[in-house]
Coordinates of C-alpha atoms in Angstrom, one line a residue:
X14 CA -2.0 30.3 13.5
X15 CA -3.3 26.9 12.6
X16 CA -2.2 24.1 14.9
X17 CA -2.5 20.4 14.4
X18 CA -6.0 19.1 13.8
X19 CA -7.2 16.1 15.8
X20 CA -9.6 13.6 14.4
X21 CA -12.5 15.3 16.3
X22 CA -11.7 18.6 14.5
X23 CA -12.4 17.1 11.0
X24 CA -15.7 17.5 9.3
X25 CA -17.9 14.4 8.6
X26 CA -16.9 14.5 4.9
X27 CA -13.2 14.7 5.9
X28 CA -13.5 11.7 8.2
X29 CA -15.3 9.7 5.5
X30 CA -12.6 10.5 3.0
X31 CA -9.9 9.6 5.5
X32 CA -11.6 6.3 6.1
X33 CA -11.9 5.5 2.4
X34 CA -8.2 6.4 1.8
X35 CA -7.1 4.3 4.8
X36 CA -9.2 1.3 3.5
X37 CA -7.6 1.6 0.1
X38 CA -4.1 1.7 1.6
X39 CA -4.7 -1.4 3.7
X40 CA -6.2 -3.3 0.8
X41 CA -3.3 -2.4 -1.5
X42 CA -0.7 -3.3 1.1
X43 CA -2.5 -6.6 1.9
X44 CA -2.9 -7.5 -1.8
X45 CA 0.8 -6.8 -2.4
X46 CA 1.9 -8.8 0.6
X47 CA -0.2 -11.8 -0.3
X48 CA 1.2 -11.7 -3.8
X49 CA 4.8 -11.3 -2.6
X50 CA 4.6 -14.3 -0.3
X51 CA 2.7 -16.6 -2.7
X52 CA 4.8 -15.8 -5.8
X53 CA 8.1 -17.7 -6.2
X54 CA 11.2 -15.6 -5.7
X55 CA 12.2 -16.2 -9.3
X56 CA 9.2 -14.2 -10.4
X57 CA 10.0 -11.1 -8.3
X58 CA 12.6 -8.4 -9.1
X59 CA 14.7 -8.2 -5.9
X60 CA 14.3 -9.8 -2.5
X61 CA 10.9 -10.5 -1.1
X62 CA 11.9 -9.0 2.3
X63 CA 12.7 -5.6 0.6
X64 CA 9.4 -5.5 -1.2
X65 CA 7.5 -6.5 2.0
X66 CA 9.2 -3.6 3.8
X67 CA 8.4 -1.3 0.8
X68 CA 4.7 -2.1 1.3
X69 CA 4.8 -0.1 4.5
X70 CA 5.2 3.1 2.6
X71 CA 1.7 4.5 2.0
X72 CA 0.4 3.9 -1.5
X73 CA 3.8 4.2 -3.1
X74 CA 5.2 0.9 -1.9
X75 CA 2.4 -1.4 -3.0
X76 CA 1.9 0.4 -6.3
X77 CA 5.7 0.2 -6.9
X78 CA 5.7 -3.5 -6.3
X79 CA 2.8 -4.1 -8.8
X80 CA 4.5 -1.9 -11.4
X81 CA 8.2 -2.8 -10.9
X82 CA 8.5 -5.8 -8.5
X83 CA 6.8 -8.5 -10.5
X84 CA 8.6 -10.1 -13.4
X85 CA 6.8 -10.2 -16.7
X86 CA 7.3 -13.3 -18.8

């Protein structure tokens, strides 16, 4: 019935929404990665490498880092 849609099949509004969501994902991942590598390991719950890898998971990884990964004083 309905096959895979290619980018060209999307409406202008869908392309715009996809661009906005992609930008937010890259900004979240970038902010999390910068924070991970600038913050001392003693202020992070778990290994830095694991949190860096988690940032590759769309939205969930960076948000999880900001909620669970940073130690609160």
